[in-house]
JSON list of C-alpha atoms in Angstrom, two decimals:
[
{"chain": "W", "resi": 1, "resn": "UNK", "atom": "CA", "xyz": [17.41, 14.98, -6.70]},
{"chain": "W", "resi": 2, "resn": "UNK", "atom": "CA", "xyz": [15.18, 17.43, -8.66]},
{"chain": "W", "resi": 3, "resn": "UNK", "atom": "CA", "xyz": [14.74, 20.83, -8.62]},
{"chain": "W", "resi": 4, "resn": "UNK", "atom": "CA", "xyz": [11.34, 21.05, -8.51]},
{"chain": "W", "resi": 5, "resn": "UNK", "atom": "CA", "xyz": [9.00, 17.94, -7.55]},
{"chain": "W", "resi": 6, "resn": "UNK", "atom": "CA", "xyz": [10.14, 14.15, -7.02]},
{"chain": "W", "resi": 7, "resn": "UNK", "atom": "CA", "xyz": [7.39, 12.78, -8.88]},
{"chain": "W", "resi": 8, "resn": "UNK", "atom": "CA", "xyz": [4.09, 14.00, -9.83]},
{"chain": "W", "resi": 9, "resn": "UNK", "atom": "CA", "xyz": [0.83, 12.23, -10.93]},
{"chain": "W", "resi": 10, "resn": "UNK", "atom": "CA", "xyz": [-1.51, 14.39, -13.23]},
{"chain": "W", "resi": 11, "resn": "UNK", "atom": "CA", "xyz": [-4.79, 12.11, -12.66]},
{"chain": "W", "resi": 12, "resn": "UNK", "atom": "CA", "xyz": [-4.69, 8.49, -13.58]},
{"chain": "W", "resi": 13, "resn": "UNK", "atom": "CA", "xyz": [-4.03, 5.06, -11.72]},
{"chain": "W", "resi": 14, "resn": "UNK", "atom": "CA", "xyz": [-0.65, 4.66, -12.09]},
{"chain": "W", "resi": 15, "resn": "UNK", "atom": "CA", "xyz": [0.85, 2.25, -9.82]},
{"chain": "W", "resi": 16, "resn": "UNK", "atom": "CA", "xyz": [4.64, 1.89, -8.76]},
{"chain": "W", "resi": 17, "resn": "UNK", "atom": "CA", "xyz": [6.70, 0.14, -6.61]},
{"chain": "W", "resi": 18, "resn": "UNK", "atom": "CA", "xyz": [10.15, 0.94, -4.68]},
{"chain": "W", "resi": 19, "resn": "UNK", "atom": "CA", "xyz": [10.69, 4.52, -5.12]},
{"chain": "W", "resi": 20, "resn": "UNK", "atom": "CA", "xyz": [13.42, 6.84, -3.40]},
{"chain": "W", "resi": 21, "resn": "UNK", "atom": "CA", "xyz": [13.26, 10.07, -3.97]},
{"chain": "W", "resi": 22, "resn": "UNK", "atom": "CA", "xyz": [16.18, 12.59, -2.00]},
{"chain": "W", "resi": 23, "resn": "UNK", "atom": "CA", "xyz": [17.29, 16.05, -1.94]},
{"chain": "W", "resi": 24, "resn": "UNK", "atom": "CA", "xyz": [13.98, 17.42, -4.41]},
{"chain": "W", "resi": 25, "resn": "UNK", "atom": "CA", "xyz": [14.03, 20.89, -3.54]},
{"chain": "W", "resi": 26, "resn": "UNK", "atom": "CA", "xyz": [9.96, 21.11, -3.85]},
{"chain": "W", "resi": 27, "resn": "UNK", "atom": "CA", "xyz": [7.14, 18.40, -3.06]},
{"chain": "W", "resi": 28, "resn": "UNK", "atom": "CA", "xyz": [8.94, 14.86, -3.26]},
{"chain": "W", "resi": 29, "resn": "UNK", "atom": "CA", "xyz": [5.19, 12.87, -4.27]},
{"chain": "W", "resi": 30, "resn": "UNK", "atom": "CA", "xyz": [2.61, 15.05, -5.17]},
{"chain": "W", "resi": 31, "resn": "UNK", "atom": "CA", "xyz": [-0.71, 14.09, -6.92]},
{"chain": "W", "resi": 32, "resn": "UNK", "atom": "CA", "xyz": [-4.23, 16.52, -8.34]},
{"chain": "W", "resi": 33, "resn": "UNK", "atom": "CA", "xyz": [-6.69, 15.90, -10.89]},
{"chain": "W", "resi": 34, "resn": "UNK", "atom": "CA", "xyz": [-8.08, 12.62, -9.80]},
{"chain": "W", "resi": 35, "resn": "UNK", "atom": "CA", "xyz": [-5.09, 10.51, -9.03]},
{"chain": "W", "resi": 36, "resn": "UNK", "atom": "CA", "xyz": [-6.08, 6.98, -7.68]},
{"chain": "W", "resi": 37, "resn": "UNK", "atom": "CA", "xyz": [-2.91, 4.80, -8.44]},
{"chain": "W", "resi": 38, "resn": "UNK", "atom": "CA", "xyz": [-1.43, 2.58, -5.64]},
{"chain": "W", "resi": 39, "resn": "UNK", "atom": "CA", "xyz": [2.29, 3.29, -4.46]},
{"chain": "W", "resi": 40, "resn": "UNK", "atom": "CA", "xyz": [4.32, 0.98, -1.95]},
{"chain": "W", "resi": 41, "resn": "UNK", "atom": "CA", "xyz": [7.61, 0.93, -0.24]},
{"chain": "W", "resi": 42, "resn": "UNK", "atom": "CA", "xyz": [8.81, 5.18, -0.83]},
{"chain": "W", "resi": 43, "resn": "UNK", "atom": "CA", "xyz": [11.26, 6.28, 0.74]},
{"chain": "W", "resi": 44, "resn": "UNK", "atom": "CA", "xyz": [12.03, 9.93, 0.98]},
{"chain": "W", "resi": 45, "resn": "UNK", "atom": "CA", "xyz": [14.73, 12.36, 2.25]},
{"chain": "W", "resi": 46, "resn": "UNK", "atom": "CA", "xyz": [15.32, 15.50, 2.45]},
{"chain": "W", "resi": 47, "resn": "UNK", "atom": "CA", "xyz": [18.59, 17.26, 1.58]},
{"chain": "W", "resi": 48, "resn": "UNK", "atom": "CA", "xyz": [21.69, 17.14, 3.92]},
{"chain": "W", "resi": 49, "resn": "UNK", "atom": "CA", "xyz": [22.41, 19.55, 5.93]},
{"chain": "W", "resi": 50, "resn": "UNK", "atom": "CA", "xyz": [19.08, 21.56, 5.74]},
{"chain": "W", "resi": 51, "resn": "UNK", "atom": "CA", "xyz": [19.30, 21.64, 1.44]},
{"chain": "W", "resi": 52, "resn": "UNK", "atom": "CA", "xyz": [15.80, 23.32, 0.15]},
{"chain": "W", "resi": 53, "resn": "UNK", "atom": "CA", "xyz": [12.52, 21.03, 0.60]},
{"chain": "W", "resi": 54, "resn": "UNK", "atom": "CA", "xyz": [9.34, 21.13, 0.87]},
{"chain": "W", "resi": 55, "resn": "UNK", "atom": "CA", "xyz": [6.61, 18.90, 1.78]},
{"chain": "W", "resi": 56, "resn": "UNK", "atom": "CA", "xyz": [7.14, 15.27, 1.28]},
{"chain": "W", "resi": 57, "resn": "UNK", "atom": "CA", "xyz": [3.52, 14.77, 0.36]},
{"chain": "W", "resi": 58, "resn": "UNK", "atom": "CA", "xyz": [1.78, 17.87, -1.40]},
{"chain": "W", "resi": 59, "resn": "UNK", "atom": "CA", "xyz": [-2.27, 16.29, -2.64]},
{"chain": "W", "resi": 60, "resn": "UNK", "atom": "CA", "xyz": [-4.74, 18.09, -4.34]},
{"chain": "W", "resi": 61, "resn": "UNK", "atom": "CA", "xyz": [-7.73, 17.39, -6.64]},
{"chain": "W", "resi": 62, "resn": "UNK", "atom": "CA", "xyz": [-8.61, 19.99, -9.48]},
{"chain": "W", "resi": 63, "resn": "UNK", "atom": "CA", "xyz": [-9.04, 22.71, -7.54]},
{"chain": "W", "resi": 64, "resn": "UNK", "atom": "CA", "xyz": [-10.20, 24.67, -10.95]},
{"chain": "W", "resi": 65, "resn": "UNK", "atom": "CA", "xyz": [-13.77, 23.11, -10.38]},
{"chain": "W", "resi": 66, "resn": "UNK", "atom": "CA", "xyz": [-16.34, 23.87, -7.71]},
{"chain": "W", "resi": 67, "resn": "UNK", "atom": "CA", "xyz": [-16.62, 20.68, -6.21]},
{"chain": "W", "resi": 68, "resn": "UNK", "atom": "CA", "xyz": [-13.26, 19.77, -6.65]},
{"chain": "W", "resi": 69, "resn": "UNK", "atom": "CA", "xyz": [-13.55, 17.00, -9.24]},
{"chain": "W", "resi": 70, "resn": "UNK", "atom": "CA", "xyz": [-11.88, 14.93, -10.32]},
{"chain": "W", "resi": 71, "resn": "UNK", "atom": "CA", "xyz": [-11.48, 13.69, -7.18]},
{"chain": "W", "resi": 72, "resn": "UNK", "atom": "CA", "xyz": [-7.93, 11.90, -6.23]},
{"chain": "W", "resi": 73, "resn": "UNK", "atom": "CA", "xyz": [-7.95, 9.10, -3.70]},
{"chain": "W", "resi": 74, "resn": "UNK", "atom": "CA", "xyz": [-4.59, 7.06, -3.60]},
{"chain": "W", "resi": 75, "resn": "UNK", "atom": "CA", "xyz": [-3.60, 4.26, -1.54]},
{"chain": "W", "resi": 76, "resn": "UNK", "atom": "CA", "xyz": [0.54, 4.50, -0.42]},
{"chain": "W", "resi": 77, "resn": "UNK", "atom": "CA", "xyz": [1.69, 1.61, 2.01]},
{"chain": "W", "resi": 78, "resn": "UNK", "atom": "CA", "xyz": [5.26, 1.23, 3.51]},
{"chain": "W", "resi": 79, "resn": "UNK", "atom": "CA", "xyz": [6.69, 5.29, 2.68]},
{"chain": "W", "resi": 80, "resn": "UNK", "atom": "CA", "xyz": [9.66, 6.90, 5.48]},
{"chain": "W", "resi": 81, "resn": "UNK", "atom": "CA", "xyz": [9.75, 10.43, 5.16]},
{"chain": "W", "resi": 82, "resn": "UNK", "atom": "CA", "xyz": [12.75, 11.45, 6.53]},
{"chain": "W", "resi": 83, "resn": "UNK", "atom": "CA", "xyz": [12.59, 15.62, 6.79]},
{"chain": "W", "resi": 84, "resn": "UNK", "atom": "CA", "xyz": [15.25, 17.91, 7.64]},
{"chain": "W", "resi": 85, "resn": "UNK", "atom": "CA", "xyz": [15.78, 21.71, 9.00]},
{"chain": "W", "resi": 86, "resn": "UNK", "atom": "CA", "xyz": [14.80, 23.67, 5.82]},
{"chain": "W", "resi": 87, "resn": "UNK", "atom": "CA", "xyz": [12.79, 26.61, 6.85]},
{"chain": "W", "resi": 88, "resn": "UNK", "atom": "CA", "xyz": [12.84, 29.89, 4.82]},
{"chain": "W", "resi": 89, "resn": "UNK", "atom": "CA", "xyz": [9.62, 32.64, 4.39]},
{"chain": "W", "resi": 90, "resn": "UNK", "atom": "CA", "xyz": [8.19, 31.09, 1.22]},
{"chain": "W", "resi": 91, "resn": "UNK", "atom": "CA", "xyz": [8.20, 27.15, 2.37]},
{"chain": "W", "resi": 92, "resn": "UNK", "atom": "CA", "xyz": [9.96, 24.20, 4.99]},
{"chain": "W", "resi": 93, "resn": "UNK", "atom": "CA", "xyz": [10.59, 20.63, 5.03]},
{"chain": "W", "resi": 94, "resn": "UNK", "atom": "CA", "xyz": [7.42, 19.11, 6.14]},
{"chain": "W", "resi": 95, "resn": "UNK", "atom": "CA", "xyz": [5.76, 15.83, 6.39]},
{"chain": "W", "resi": 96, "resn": "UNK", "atom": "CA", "xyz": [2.34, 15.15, 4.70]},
{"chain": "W", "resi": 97, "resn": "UNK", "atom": "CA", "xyz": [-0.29, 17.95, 3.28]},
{"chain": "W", "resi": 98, "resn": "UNK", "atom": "CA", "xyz": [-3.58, 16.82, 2.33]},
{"chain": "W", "resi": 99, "resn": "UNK", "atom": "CA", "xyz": [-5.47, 19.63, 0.67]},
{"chain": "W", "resi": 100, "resn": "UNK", "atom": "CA", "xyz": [-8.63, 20.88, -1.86]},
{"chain": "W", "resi": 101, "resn": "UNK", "atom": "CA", "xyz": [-10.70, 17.62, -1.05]},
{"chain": "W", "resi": 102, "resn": "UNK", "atom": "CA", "xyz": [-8.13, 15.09, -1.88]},
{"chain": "W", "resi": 103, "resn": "UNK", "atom": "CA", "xyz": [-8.58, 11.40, -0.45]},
{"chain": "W", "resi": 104, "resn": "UNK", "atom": "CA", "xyz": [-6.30, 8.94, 1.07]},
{"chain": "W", "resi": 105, "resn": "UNK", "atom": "CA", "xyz": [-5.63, 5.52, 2.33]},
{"chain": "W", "resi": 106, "resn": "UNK", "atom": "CA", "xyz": [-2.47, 5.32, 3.94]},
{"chain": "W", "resi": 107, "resn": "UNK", "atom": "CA", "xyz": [-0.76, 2.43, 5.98]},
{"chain": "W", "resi": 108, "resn": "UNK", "atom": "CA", "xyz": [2.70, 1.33, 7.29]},
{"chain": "W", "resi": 109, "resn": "UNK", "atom": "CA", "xyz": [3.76, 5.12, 7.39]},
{"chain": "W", "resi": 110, "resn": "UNK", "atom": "CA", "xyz": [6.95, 6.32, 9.06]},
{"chain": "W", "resi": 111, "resn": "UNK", "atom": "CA", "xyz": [6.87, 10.12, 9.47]},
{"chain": "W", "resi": 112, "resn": "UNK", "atom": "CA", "xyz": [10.01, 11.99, 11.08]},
{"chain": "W", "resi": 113, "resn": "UNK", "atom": "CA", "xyz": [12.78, 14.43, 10.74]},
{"chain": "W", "resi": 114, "resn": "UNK", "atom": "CA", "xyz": [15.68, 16.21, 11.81]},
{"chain": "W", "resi": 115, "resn": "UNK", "atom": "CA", "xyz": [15.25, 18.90, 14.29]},
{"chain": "W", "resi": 116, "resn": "UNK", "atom": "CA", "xyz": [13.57, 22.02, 12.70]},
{"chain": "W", "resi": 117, "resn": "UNK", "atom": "CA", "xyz": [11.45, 20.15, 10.74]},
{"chain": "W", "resi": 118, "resn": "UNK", "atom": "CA", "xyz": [7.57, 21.30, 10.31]},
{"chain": "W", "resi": 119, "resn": "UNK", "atom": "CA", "xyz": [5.36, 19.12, 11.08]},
{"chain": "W", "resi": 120, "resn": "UNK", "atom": "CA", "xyz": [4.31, 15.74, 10.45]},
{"chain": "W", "resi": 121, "resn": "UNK", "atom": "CA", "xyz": [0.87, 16.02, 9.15]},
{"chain": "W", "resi": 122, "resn": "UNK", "atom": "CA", "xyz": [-1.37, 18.45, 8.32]},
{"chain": "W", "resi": 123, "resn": "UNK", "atom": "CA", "xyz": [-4.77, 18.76, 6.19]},
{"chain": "W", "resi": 124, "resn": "UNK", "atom": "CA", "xyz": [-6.71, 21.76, 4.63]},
{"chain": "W", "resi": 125, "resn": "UNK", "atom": "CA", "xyz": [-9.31, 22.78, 6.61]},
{"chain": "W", "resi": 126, "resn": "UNK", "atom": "CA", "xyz": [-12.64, 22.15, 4.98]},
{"chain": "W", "resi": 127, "resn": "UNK", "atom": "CA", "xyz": [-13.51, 19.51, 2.75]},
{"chain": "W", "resi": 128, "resn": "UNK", "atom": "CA", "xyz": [-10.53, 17.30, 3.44]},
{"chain": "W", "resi": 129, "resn": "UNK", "atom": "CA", "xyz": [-10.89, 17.35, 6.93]},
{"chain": "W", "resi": 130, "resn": "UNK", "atom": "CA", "xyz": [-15.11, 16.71, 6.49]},
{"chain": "W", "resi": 131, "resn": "UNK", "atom": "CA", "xyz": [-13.94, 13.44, 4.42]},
{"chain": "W", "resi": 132, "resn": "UNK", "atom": "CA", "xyz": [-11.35, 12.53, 7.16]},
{"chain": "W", "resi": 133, "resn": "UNK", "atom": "CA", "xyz": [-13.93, 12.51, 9.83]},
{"chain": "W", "resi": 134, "resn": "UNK", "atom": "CA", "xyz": [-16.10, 10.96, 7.25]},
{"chain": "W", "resi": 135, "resn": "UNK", "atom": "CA", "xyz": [-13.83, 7.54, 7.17]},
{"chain": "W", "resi": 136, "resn": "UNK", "atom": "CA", "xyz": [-12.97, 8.48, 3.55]},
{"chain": "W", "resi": 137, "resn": "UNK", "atom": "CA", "xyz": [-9.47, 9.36, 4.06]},
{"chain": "W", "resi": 138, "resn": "UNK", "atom": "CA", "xyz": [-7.26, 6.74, 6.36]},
{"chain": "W", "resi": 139, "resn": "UNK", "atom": "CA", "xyz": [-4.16, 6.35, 8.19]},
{"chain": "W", "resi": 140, "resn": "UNK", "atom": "CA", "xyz": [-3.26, 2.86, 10.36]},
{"chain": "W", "resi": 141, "resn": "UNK", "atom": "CA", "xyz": [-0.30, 1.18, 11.34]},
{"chain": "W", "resi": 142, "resn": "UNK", "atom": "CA", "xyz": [1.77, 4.19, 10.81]},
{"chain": "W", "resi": 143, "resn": "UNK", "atom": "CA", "xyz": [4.10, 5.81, 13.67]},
{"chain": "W", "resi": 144, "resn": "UNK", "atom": "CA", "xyz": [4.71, 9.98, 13.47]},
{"chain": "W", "resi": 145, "resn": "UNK", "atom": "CA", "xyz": [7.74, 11.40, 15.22]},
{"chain": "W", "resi": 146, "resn": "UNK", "atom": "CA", "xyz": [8.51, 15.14, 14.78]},
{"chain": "W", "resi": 147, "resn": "UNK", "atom": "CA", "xyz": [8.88, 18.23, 16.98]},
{"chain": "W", "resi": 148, "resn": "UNK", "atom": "CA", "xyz": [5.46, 18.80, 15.71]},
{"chain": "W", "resi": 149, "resn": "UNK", "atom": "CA", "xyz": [3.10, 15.78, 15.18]},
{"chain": "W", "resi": 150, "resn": "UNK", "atom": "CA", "xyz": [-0.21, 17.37, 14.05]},
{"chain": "W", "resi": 151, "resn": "UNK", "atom": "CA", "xyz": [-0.97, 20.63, 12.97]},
{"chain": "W", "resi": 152, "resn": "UNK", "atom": "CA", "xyz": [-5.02, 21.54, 13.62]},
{"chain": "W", "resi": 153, "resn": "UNK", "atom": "CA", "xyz": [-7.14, 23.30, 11.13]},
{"chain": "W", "resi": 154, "resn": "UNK", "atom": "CA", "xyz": [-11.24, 23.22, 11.47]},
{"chain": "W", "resi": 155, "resn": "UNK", "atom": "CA", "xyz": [-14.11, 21.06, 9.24]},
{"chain": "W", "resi": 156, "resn": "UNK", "atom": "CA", "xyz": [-16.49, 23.11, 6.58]},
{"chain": "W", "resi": 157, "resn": "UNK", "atom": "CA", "xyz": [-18.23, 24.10, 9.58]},
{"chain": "W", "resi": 158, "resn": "UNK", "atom": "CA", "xyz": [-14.97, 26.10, 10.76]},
{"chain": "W", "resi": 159, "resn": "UNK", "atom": "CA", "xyz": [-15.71, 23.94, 13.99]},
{"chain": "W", "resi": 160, "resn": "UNK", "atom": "CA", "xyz": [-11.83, 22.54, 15.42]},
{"chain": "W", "resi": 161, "resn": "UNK", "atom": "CA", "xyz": [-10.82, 19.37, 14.34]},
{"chain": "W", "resi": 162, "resn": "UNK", "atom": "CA", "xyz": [-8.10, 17.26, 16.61]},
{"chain": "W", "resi": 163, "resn": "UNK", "atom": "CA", "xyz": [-5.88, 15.55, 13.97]},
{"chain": "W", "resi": 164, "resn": "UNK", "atom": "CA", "xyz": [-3.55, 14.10, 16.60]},
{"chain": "W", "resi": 165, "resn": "UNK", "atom": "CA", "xyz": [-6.97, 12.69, 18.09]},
{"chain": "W", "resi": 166, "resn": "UNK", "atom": "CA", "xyz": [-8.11, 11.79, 14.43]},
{"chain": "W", "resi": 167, "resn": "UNK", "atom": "CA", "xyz": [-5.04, 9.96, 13.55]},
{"chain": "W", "resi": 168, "resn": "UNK", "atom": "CA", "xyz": [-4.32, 7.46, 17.19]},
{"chain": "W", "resi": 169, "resn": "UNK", "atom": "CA", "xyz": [-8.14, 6.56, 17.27]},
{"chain": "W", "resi": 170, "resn": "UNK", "atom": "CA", "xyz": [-7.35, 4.70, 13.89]},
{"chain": "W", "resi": 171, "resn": "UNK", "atom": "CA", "xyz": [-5.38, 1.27, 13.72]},
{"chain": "W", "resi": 172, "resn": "UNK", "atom": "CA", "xyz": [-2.07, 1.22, 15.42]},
{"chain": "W", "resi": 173, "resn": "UNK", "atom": "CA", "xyz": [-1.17, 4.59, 14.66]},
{"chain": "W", "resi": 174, "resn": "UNK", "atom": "CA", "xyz": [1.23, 6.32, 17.61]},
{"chain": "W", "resi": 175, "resn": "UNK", "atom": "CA", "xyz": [3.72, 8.93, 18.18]},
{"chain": "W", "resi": 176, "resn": "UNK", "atom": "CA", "xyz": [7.43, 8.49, 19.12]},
{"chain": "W", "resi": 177, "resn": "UNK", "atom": "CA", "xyz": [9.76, 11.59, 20.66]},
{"chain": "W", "resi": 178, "resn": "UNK", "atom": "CA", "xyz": [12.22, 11.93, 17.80]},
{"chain": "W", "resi": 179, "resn": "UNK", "atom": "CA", "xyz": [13.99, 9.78, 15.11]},
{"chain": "W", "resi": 180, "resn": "UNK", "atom": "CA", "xyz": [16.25, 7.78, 16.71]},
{"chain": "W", "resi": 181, "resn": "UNK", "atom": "CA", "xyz": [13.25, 6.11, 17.97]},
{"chain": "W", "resi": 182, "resn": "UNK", "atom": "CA", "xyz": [11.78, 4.92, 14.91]},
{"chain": "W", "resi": 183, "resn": "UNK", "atom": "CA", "xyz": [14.80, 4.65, 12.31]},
{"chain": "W", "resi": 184, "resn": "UNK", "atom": "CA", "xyz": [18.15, 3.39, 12.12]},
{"chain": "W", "resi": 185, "resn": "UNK", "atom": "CA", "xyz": [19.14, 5.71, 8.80]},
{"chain": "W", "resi": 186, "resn": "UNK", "atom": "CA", "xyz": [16.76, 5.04, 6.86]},
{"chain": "W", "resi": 187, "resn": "UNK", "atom": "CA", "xyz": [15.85, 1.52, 8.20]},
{"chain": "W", "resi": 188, "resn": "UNK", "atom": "CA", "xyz": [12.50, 1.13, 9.77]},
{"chain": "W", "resi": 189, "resn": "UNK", "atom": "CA", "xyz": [13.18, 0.32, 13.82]},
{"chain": "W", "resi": 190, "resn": "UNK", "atom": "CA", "xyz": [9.70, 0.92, 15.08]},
{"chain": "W", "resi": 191, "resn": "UNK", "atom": "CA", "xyz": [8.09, -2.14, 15.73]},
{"chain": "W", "resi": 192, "resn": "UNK", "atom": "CA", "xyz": [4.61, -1.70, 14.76]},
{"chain": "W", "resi": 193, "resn": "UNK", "atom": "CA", "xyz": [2.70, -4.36, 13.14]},
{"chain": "W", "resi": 194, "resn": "UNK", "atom": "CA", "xyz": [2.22, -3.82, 9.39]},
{"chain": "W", "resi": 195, "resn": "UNK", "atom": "CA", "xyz": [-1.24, -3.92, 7.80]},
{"chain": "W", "resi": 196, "resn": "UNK", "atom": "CA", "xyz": [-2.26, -6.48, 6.55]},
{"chain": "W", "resi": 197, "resn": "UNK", "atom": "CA", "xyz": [-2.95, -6.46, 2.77]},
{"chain": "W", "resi": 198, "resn": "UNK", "atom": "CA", "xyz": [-3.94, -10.22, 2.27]},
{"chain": "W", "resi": 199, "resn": "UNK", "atom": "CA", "xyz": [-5.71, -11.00, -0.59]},
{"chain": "W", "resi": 200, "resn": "UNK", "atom": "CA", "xyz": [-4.79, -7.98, -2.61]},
{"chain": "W", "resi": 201, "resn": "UNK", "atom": "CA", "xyz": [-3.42, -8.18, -6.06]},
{"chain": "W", "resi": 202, "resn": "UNK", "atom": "CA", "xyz": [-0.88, -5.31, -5.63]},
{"chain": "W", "resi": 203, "resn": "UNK", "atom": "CA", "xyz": [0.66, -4.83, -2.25]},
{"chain": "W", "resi": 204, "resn": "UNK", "atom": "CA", "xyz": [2.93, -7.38, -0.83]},
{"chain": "W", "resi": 205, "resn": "UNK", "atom": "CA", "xyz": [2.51, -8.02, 3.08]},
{"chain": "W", "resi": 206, "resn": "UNK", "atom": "CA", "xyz": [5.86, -6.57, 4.35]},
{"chain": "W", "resi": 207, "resn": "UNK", "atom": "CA", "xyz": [6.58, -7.68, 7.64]},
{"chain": "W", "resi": 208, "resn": "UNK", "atom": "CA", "xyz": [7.70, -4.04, 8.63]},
{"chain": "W", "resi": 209, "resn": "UNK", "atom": "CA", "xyz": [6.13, -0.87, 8.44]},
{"chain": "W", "resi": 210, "resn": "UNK", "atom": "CA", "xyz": [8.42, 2.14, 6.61]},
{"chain": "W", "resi": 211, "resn": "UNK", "atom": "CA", "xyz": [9.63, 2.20, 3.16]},
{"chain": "W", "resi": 212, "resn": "UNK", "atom": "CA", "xyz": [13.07, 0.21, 4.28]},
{"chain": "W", "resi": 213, "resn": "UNK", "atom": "CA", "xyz": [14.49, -2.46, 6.85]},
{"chain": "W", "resi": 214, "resn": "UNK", "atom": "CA", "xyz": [17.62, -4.16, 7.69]},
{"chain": "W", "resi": 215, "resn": "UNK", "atom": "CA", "xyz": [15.81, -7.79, 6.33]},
{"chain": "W", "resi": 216, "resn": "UNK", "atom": "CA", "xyz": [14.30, -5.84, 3.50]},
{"chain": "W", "resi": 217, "resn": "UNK", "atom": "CA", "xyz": [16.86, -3.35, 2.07]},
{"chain": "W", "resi": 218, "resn": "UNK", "atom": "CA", "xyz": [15.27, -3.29, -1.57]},
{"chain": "W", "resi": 219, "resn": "UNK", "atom": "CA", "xyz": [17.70, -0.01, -1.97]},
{"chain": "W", "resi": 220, "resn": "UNK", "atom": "CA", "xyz": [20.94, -2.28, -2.11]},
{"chain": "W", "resi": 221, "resn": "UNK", "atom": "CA", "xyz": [22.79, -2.42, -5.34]},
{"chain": "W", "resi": 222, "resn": "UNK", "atom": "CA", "xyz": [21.44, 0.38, -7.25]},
{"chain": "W", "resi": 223, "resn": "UNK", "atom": "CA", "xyz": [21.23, 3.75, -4.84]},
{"chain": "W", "resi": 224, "resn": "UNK", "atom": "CA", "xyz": [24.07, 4.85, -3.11]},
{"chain": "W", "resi": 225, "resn": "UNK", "atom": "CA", "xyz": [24.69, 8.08, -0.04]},
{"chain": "W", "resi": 226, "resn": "UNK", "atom": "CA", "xyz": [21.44, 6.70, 1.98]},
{"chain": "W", "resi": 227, "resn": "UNK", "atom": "CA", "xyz": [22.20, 5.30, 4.80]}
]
């Protein structure tokens, strides 16, 4: 519960494991300068009752440079984002912004909110989208339910880009209506099969997708308010 950001990475590769981060009244993860850790199972939420927020994913590079290097490319498995109503002149609760050539390899994603929330997902148009359609930046086995899914922008080009399109042509990625359909609280309901992460040194093979479920509740004992 910060007043500014949830947690920030400055560059680096620092990895972490079971994070909650509620009521931050700016970005709850945001990342620039060349970030490339690994996160899994992050859970965010957005203030009760409509409390200030912003986006629960804000991703840059170093925009300072012309070609936007360092260049950040994380990988974040099993994160809820949980929005809320927050909407003033100056910023709203939103889901996931991907912007100044920033990478990304997300799985086992559970995007939704209360009603009001902005939307879902969004990425800068430009460079971020060119890497998108690329295959540098993914998304699978993730499930999106707001009031708005996808919000469009256009490649370098200024030619439209179709990020609903973008995101259900990848590995069992869909859409639900609203929230109730895909969480229980914050427990993961949606059935979608999780990605499979064999073989790999850091991320476990959760047999859920979402930061939380009722057989995996890693926030017992030490959190309380989130359910």
């Amino acid at each position: 519960d910060n007043a500014d950001d949830g947690i920030e990475f400055f560059g680096g590769t620092v990895n972490a494991k079971y994070v909650v981060l509620t009521a931050n009244k700016d970005d709850s993860v945001d990342w620039d300068n060349g970030y490339r850790g690994n996160l899994q199972y992050v859970l965010v939420k957005h203030a009760a009752n409509d409390g200030e927020a912003n986006r629960a994913i804000e991703a840059d590079n170093d925009g300072s440079t012309p070609n936007k290097l360092p260049q950040s490319n994380p990988t974040i498995a099993n994160m809820t984002i949980i929005g809320n109503g927050f909407d003033t002149a100056d910023k709203d609760s939103e889901g996931i912004y991907l912007r100044e050539g920033t990478k990304a390899q997300f799985h086992n994603f559970v995007v939704t909110g209360y009603a009001g929330m902005g939307e879902c997902f969004e990425m800068e148009a430009g460079l971020t989208v060119d890497q998108a359609i690329a295959g540098d930046t993914k998304i699978t086995n993730s499930v999106f339910a707001c009031g708005e899914n996808f919000k469009n922008t256009a490649d370098s080009s200024s030619a439209a880009f179709d990020l609903g399109a973008w995101v259900t042509a990848q590995d069992a990625n869909s859409t639900a209506t609203g929230m109730a359909d895909v969480v229980n609280g914050i427990f993961t309901t949606d059935t979608t099969t999780p990605y499979d992460f064999t073989g790999n040194a850091f991320f476990d093979n959760a047999n859920h997708i979402g930061a939380v479920s009722a057989t995996n509740n890693w926030t017992a004992g030490w959190t309380v308010g989130l359910e």
